[in-house]
XYZ file of N, CA and C in Angstrom:
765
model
N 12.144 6.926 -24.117
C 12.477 6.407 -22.779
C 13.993 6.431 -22.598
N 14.251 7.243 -21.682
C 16.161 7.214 -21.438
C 16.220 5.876 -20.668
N 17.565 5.227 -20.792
C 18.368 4.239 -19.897
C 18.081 4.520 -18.643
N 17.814 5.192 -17.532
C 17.304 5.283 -16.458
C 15.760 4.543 -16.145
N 14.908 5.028 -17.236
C 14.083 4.556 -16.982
C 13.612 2.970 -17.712
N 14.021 2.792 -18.786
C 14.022 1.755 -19.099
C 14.387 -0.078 -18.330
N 15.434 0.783 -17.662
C 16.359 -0.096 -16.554
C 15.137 0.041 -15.194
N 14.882 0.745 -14.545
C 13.878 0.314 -14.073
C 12.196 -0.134 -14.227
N 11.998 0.072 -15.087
C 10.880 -0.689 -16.193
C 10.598 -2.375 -16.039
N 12.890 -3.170 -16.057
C 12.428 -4.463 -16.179
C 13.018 -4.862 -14.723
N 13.579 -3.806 -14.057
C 14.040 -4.493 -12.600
C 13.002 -5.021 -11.603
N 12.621 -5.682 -12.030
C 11.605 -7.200 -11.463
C 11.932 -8.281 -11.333
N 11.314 -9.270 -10.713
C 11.691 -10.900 -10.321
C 11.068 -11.595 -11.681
N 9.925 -10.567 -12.275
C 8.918 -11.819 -13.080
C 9.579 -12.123 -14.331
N 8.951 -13.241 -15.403
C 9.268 -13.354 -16.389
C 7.857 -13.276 -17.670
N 8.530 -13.080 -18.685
C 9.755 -12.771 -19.046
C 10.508 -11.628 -18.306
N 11.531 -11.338 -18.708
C 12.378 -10.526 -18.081
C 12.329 -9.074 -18.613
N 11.632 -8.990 -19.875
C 11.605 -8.084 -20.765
C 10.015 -7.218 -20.698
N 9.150 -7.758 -19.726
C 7.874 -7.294 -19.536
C 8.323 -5.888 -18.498
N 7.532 -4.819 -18.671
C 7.865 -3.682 -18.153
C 6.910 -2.862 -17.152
N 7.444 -3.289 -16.495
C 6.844 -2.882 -15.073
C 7.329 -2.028 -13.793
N 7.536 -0.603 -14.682
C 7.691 0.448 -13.889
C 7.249 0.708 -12.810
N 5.878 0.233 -12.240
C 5.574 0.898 -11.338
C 5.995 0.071 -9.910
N 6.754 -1.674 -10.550
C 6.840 -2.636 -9.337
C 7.329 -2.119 -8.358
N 6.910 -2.379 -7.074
C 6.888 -2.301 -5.779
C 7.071 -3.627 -4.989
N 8.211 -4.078 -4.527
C 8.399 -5.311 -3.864
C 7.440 -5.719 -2.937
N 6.894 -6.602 -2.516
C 5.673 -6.648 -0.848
C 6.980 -6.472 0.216
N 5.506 -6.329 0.932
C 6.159 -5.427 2.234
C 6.245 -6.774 3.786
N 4.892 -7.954 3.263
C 4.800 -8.647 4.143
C 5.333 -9.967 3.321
N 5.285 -11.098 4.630
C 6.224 -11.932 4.174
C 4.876 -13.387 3.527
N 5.198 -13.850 2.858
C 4.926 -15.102 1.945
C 3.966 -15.756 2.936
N 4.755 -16.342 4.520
C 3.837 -16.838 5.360
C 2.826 -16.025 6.078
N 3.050 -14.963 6.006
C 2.052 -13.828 7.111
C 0.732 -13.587 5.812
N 0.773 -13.625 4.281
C -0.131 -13.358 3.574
C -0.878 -14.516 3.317
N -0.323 -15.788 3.478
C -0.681 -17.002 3.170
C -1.730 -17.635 4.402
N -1.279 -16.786 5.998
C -1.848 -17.295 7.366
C -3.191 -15.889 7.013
N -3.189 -15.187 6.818
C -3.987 -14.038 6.350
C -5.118 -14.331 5.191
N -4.763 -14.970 3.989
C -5.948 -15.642 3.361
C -6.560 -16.117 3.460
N -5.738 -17.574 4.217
C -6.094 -19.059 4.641
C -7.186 -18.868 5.576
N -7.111 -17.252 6.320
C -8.006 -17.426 7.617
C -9.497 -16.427 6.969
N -9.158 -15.733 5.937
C -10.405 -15.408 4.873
C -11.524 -16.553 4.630
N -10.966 -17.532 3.967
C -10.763 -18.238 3.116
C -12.163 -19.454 4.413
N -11.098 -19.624 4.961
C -11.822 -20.720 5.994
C -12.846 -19.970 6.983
N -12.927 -18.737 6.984
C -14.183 -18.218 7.408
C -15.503 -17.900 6.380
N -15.145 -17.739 5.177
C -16.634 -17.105 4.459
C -17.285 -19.141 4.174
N -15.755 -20.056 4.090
C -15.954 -21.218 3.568
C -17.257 -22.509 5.128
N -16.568 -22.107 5.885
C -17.138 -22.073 7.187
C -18.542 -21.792 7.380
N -18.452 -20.619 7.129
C -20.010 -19.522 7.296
C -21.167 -19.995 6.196
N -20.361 -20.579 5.095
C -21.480 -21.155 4.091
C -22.226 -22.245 5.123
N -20.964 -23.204 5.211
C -21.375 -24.207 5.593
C -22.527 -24.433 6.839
N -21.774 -23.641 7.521
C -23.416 -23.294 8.879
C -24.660 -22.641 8.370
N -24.328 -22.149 7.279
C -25.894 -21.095 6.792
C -26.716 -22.614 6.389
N -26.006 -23.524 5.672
C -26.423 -24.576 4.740
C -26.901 -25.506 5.498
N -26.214 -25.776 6.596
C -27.029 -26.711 7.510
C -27.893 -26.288 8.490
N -27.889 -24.988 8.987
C -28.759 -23.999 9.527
C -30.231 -24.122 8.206
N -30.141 -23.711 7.214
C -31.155 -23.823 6.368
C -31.873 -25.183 6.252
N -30.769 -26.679 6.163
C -31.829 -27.581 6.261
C -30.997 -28.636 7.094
N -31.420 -28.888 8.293
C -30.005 -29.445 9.204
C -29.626 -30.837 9.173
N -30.361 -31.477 7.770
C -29.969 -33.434 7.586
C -29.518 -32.994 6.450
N -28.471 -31.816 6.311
C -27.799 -32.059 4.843
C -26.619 -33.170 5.194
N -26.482 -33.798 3.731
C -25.771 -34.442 3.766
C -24.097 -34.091 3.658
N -23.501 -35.353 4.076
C -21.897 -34.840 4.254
C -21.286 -34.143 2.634
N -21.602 -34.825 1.789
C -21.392 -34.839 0.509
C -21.773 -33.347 0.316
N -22.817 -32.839 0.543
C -23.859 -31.783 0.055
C -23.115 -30.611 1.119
N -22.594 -30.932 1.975
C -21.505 -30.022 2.821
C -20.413 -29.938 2.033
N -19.686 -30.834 1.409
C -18.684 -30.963 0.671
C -18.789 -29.659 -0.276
N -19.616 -29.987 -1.448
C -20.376 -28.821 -2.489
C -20.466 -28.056 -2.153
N -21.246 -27.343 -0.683
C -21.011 -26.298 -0.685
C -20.011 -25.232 -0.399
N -19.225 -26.272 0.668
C -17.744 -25.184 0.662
C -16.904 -25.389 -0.619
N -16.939 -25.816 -1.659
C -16.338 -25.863 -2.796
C -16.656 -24.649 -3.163
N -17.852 -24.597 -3.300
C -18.719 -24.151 -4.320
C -18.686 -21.940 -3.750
N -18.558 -22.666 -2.411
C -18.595 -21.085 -1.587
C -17.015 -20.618 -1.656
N -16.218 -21.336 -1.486
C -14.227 -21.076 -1.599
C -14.411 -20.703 -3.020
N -14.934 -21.482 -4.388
C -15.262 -20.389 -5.815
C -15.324 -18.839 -5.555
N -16.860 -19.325 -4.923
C -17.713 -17.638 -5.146
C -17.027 -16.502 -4.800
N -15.920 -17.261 -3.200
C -15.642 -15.833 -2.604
C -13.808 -15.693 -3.632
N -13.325 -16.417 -4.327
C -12.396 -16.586 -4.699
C -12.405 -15.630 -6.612
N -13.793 -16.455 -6.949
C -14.330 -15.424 -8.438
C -14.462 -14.004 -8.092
N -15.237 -13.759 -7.321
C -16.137 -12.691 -7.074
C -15.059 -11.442 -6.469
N -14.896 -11.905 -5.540
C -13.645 -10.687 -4.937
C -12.192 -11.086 -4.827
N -11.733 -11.906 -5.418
C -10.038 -12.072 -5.343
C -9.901 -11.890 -6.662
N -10.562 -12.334 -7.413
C -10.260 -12.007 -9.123
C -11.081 -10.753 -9.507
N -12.249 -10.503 -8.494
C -13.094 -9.086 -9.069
C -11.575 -8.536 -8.842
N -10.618 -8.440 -7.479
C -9.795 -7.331 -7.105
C -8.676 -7.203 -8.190
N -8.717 -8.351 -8.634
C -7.711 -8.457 -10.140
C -8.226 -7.094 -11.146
N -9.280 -7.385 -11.432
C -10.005 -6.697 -12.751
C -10.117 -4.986 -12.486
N -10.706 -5.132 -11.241
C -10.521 -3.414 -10.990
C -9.285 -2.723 -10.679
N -8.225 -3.677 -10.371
C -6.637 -3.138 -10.126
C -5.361 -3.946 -11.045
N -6.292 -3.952 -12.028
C -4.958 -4.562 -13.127
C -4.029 -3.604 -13.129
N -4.319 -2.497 -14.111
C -3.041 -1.775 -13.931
C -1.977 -1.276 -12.913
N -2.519 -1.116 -11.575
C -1.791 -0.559 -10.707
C -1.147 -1.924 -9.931
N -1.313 -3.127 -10.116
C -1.089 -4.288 -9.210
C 0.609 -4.648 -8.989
N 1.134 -4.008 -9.667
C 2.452 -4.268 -9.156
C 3.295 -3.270 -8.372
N 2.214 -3.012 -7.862
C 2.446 -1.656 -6.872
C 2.020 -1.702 -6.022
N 0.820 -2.144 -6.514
C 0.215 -2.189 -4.711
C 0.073 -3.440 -3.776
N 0.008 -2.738 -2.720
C 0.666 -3.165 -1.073
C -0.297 -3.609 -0.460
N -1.781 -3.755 -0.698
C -2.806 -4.139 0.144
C -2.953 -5.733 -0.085
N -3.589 -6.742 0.879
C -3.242 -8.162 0.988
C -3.741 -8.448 -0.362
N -4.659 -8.353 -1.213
C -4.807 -8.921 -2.263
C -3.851 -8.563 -3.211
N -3.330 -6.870 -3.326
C -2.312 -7.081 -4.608
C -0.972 -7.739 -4.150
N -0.788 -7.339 -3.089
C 0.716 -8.489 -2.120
C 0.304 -10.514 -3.128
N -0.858 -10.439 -2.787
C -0.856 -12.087 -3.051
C -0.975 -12.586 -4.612
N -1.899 -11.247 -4.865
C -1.688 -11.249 -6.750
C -0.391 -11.262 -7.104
N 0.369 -9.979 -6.519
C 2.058 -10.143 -6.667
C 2.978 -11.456 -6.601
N 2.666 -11.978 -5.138
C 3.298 -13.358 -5.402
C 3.160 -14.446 -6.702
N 1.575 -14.287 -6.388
C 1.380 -15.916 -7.718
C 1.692 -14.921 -9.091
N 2.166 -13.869 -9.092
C 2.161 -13.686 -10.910
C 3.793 -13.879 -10.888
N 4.262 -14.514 -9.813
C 6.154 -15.312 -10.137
C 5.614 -16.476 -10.915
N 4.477 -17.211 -11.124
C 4.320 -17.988 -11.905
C 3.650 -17.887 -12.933
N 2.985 -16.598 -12.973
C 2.201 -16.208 -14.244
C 1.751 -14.598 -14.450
N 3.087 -13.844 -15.043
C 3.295 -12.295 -14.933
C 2.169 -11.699 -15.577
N 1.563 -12.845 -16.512
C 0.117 -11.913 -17.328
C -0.657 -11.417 -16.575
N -0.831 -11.772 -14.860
C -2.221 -10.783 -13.899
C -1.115 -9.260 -13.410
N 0.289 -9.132 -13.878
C 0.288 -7.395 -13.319
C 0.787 -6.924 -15.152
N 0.708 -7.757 -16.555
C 0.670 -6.756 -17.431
C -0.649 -6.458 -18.551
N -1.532 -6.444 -17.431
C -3.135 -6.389 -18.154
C -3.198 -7.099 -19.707
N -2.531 -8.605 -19.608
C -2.842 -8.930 -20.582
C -4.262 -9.078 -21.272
N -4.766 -8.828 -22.231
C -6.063 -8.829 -22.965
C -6.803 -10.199 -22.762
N -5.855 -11.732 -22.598
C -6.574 -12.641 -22.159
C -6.846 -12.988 -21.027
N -6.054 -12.460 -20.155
C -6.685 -12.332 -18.643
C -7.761 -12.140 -18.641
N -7.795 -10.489 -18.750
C -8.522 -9.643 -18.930
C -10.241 -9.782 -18.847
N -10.451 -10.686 -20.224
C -11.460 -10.966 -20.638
C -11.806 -12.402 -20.125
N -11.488 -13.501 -19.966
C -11.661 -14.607 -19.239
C -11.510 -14.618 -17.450
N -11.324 -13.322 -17.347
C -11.139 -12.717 -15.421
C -12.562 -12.162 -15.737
N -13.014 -11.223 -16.556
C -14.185 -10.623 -16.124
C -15.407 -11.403 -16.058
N -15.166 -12.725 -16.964
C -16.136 -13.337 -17.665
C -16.708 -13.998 -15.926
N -15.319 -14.952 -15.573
C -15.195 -15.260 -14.111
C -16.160 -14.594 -13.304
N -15.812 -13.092 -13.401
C -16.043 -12.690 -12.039
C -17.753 -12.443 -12.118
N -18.233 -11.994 -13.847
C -19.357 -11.549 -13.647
C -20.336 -12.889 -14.015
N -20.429 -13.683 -13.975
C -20.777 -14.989 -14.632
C -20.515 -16.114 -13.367
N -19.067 -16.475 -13.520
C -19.167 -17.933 -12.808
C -19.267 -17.519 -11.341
N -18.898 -16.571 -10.930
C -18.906 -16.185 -9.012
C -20.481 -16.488 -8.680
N -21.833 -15.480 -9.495
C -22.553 -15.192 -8.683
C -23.389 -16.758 -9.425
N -23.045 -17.380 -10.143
C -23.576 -19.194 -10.573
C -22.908 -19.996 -9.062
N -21.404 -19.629 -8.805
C -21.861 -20.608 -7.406
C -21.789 -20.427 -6.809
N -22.233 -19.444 -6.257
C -23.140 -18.731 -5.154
C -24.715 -19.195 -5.518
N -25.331 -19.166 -6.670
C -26.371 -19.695 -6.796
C -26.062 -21.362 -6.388
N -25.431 -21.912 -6.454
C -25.199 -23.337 -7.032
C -25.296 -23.941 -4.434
N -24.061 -22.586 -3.894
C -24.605 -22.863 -2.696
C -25.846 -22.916 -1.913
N -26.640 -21.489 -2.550
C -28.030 -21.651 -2.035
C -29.211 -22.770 -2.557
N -29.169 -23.018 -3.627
C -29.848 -23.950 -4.329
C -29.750 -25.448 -3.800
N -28.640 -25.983 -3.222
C -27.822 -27.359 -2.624
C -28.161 -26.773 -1.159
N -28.482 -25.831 -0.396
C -28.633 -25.735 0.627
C -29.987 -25.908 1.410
N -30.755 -25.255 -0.063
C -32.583 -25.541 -0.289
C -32.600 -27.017 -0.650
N -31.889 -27.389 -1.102
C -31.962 -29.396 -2.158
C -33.130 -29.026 -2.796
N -32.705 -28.033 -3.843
C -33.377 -27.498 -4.726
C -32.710 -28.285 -6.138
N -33.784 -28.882 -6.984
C -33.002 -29.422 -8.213
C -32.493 -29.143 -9.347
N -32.864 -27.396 -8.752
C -31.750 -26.863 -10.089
C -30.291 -27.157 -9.707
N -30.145 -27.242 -8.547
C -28.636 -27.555 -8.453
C -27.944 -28.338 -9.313
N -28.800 -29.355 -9.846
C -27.699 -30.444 -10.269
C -27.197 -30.066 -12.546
N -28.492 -29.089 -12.576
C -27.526 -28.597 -14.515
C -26.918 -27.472 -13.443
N -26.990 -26.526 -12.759
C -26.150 -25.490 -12.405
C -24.507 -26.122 -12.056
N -24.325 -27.150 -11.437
C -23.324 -27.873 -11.228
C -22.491 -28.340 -12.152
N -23.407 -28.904 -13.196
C -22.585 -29.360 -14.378
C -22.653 -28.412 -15.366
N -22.982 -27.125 -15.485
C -22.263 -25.917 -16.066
C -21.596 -25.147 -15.601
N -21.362 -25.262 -14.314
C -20.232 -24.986 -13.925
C -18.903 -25.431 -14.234
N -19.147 -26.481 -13.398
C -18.069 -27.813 -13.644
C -17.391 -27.595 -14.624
N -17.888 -27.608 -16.141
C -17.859 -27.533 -17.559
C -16.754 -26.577 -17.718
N -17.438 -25.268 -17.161
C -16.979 -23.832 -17.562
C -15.868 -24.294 -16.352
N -15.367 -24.614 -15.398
C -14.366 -24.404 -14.700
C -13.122 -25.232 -15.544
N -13.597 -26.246 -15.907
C -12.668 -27.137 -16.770
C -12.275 -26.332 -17.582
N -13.046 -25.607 -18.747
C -13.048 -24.737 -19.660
C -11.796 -24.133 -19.001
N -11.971 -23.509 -18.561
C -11.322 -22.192 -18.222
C -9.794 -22.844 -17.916
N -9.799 -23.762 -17.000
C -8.298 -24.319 -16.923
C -7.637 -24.621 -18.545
N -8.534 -25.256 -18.917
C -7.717 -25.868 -19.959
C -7.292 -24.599 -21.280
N -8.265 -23.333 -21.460
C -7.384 -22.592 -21.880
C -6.356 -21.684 -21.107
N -6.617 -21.632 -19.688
C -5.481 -21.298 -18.852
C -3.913 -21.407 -19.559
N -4.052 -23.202 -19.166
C -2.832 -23.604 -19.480
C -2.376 -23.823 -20.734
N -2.957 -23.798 -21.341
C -2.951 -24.540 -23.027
C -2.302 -22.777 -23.681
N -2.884 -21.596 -23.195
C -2.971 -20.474 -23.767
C -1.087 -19.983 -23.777
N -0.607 -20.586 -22.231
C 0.979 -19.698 -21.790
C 1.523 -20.849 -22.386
N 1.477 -22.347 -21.884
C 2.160 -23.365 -23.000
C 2.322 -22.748 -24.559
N 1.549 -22.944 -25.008
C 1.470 -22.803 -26.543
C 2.219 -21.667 -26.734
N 2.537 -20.384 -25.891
C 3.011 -19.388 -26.300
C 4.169 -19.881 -25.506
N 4.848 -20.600 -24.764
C 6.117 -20.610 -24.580
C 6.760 -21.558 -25.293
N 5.960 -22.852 -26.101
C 6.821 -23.916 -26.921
C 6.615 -23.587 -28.430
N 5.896 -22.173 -28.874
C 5.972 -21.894 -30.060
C 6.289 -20.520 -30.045
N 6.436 -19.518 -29.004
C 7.407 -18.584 -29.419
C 8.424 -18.184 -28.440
N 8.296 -19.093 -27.393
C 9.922 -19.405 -26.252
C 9.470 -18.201 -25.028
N 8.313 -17.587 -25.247
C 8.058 -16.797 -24.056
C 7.309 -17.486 -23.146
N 8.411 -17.150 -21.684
C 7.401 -17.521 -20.056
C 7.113 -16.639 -19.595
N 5.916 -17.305 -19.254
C 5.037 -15.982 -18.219
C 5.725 -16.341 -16.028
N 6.905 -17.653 -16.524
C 6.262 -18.434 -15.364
C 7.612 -18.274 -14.632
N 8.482 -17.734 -13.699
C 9.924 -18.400 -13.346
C 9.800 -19.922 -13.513
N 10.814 -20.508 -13.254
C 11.110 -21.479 -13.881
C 11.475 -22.404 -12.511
N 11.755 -21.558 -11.077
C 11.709 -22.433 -9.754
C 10.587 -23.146 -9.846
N 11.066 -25.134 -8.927
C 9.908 -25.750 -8.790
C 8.869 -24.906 -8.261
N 9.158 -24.141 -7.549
C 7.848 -23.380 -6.363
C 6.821 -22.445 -7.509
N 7.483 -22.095 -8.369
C 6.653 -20.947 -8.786
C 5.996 -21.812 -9.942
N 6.843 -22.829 -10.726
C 5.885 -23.626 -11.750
C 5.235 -24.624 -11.752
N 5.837 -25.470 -10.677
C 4.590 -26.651 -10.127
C 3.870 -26.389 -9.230
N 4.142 -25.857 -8.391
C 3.140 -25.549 -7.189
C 2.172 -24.411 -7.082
N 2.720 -23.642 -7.567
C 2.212 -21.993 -8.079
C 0.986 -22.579 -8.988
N 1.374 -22.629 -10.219
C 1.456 -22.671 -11.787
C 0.288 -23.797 -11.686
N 0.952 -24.633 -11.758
C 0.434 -26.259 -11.703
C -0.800 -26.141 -10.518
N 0.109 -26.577 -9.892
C -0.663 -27.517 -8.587
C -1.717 -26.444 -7.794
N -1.697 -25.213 -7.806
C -2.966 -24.371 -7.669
C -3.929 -24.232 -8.284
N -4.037 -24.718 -9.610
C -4.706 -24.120 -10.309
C -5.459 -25.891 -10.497
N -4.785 -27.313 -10.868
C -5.190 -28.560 -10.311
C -6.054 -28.663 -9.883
N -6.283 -28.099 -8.715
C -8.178 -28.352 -8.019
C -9.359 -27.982 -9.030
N -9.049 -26.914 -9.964
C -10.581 -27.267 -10.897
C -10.453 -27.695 -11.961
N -9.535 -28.848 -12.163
C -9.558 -29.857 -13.313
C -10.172 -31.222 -12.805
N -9.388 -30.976 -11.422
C -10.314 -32.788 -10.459
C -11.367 -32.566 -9.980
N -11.312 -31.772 -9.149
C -12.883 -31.433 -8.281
C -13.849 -31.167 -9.333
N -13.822 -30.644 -9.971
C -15.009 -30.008 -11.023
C -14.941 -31.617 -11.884
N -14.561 -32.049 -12.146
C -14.223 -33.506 -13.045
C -15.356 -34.431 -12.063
N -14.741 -34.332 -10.825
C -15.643 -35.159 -9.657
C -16.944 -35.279 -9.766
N -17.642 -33.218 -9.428
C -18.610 -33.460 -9.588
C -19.507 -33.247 -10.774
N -18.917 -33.165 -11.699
C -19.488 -33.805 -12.649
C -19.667 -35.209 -13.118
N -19.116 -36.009 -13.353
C -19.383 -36.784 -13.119
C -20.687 -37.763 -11.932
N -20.610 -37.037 -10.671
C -21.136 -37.659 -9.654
C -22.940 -37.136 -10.492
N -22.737 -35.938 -11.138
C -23.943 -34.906 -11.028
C -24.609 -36.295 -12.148
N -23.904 -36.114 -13.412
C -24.371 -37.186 -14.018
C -24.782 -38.584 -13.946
N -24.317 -39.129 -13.279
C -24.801 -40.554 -12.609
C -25.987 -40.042 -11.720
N -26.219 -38.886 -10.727
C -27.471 -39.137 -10.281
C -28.754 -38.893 -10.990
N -28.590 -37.454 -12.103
C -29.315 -37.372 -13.361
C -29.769 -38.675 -13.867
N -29.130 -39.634 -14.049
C -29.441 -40.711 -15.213
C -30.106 -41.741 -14.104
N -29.472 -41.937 -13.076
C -30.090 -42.719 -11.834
C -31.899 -42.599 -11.957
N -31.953 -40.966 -12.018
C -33.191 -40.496 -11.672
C -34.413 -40.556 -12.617
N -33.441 -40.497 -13.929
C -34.273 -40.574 -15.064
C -34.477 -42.134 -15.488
N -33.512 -42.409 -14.963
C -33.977 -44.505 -15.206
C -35.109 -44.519 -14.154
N -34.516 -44.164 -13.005
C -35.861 -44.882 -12.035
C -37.572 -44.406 -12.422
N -37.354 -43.313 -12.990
C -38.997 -42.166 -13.474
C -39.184 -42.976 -14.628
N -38.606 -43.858 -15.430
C -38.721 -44.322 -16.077
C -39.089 -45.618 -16.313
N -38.767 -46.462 -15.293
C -39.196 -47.798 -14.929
C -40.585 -47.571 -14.164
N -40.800 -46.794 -13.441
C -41.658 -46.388 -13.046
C -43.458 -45.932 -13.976
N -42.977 -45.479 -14.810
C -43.690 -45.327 -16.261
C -43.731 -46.466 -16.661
N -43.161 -47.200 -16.777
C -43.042 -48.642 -17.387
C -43.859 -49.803 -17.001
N -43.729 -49.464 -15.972
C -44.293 -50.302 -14.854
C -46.348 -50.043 -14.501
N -45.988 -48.618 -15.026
C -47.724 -48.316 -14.678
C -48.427 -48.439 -16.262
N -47.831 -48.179 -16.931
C -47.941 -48.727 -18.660
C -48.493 -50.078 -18.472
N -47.675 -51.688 -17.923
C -47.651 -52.896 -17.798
C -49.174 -53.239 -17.190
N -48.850 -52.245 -16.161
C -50.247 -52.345 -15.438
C -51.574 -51.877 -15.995
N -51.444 -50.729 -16.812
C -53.272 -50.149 -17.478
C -52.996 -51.295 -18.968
N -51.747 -52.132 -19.520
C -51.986 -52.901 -20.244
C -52.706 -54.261 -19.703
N -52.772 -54.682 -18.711
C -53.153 -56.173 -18.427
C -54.887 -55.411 -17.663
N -54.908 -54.670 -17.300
C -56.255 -53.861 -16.377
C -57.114 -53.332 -17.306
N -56.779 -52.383 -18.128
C -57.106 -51.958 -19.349
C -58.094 -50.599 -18.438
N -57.263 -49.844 -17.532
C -57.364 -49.239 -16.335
C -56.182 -47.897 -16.461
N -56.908 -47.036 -17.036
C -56.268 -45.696 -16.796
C -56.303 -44.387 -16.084
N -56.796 -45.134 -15.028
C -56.972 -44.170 -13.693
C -56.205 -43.266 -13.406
N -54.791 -44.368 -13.020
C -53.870 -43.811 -12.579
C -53.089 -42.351 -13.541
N -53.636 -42.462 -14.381
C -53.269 -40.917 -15.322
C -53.848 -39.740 -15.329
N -54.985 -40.350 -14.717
C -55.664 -38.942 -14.215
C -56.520 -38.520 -12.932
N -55.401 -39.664 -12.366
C -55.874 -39.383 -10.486
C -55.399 -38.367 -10.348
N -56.457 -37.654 -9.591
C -56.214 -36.713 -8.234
C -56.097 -36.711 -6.855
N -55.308 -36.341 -5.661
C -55.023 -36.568 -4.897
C -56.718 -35.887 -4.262
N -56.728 -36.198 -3.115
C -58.272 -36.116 -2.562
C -58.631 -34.634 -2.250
N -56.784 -34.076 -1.579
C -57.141 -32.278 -1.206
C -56.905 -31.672 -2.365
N -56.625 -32.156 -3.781
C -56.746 -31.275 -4.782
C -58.112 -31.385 -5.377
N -59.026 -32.246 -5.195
C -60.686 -31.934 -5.816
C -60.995 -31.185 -4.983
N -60.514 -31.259 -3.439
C -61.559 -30.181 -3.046
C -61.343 -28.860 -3.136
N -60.368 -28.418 -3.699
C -59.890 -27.335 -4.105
C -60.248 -26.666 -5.407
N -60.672 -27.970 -6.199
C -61.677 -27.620 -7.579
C -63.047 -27.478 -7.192
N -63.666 -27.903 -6.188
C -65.247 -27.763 -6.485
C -65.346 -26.280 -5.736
């Protein structure tokens, strides 16, 4: 590699400073025009869940509206903003179309999505082919008040936590034990970027998990007192009907 090219290799904004990225291409549009351009993605597929969901059963609850635009801002966020990662790793610091423009921006806080790092890589695909089309299942299922929703939720949840916590734990550890950032070092690009974007699936996913679990155990106490209760009763009756009643339109369906 001659000095010509080497020198343009690291003439980039990102860090480290020493990552080589020949092919960078500055964006062409500005920070607010890509940001009014997502936002309006973003709040339409998130939107469109939400009417399919109450269109499908129309006394959903506010909460159960909540979930699903979470759950739908994921799908369309796994599925095609990080699919667009995986199929354009290599060329992404080049290209000019709104997703590599916005990949471009957020990698001022984390340069590993334009130098195909290997852990991206493999925890992006896992994302895209795995957790996208789970909540997308996780919207239709909460839209039916179907009860798989509630383990689909809390393996999600799980795996979203997951995933943050080697997120961050993975560029930490490599910048306080071998001094390399992936991150500039402006508040904008490391708290807000870095941090505070990535924040929503350590709480929200924390939320509903939690919530998922309390109604699980709610449900399994009450099925359970319930048992308890009809136990109490064939003990003092000495009356075990009730275990092998049939409802009246299911005999006639046997004879």
């Amino acid at each position: 590699m001659n000095n010509s090219t080497g020198t343009a290799a690291f003439a980039h904004p990102y860090y480290p400073v020493t990552a080589a990225l020949p092919h960078y291409v500055a964006n062409k549009t500005s920070v607010f025009s890509l940001l009014v351009f997502f936002g309006s993605i973003i709040c339409s597929v998130v939107f469109a869940a939400v009417v399919g969901a109450r269109s499908a059963y129309p006394q959903l609850a506010a909460s159960d509206q909540l979930t699903v635009a979470w759950f739908a801002l994921c799908g369309f966020l796994h599925c095609f903003f990080e699919g667009y990662f995986i199929l354009n790793h290599r060329r992404l610091a080049g290209d000019q179309s709104l997703f590599g423009q916005l990949w471009k921006e957020y990698a001022l806080s984390d340069s590993r999505y334009l130098t195909s790092d290997p852990f991206m890589l493999c925890v992006e695909s896992f994302t895209v082919l795995v957790w996208g089309p789970l909540c997308w299942a996780i919207v239709i299922t909460t839209a039916k008040r179907d009860q798989l929703r509630y383990p689909l939720q809390i393996i999600m949840s799980i795996g979203h936590l997951y995933g943050v916590v080697l997120y961050y734990s993975t560029s930490l550890i490599e910048f306080y034990s071998n001094g390399v950032s992936h991150s500039r070092p402006e508040f904008l690009y490391f708290w807000v970027y870095y941090i505070g974007l990535n924040a929503p699936w350590v709480v929200v996913p924390a939320i509903i998990l939690y919530q998922t679990t309390i109604h699980i155990k709610k449900n399994l106490t009450d099925r359970a007192d319930v048992v308890a209760k009809l136990n109490k009763i064939d003990g003092i009756m000495g009356d075990k009907s009730w275990q092998t009643y049939v409802p009246k339109d299911d005999k006639k369906k046997t004879k």
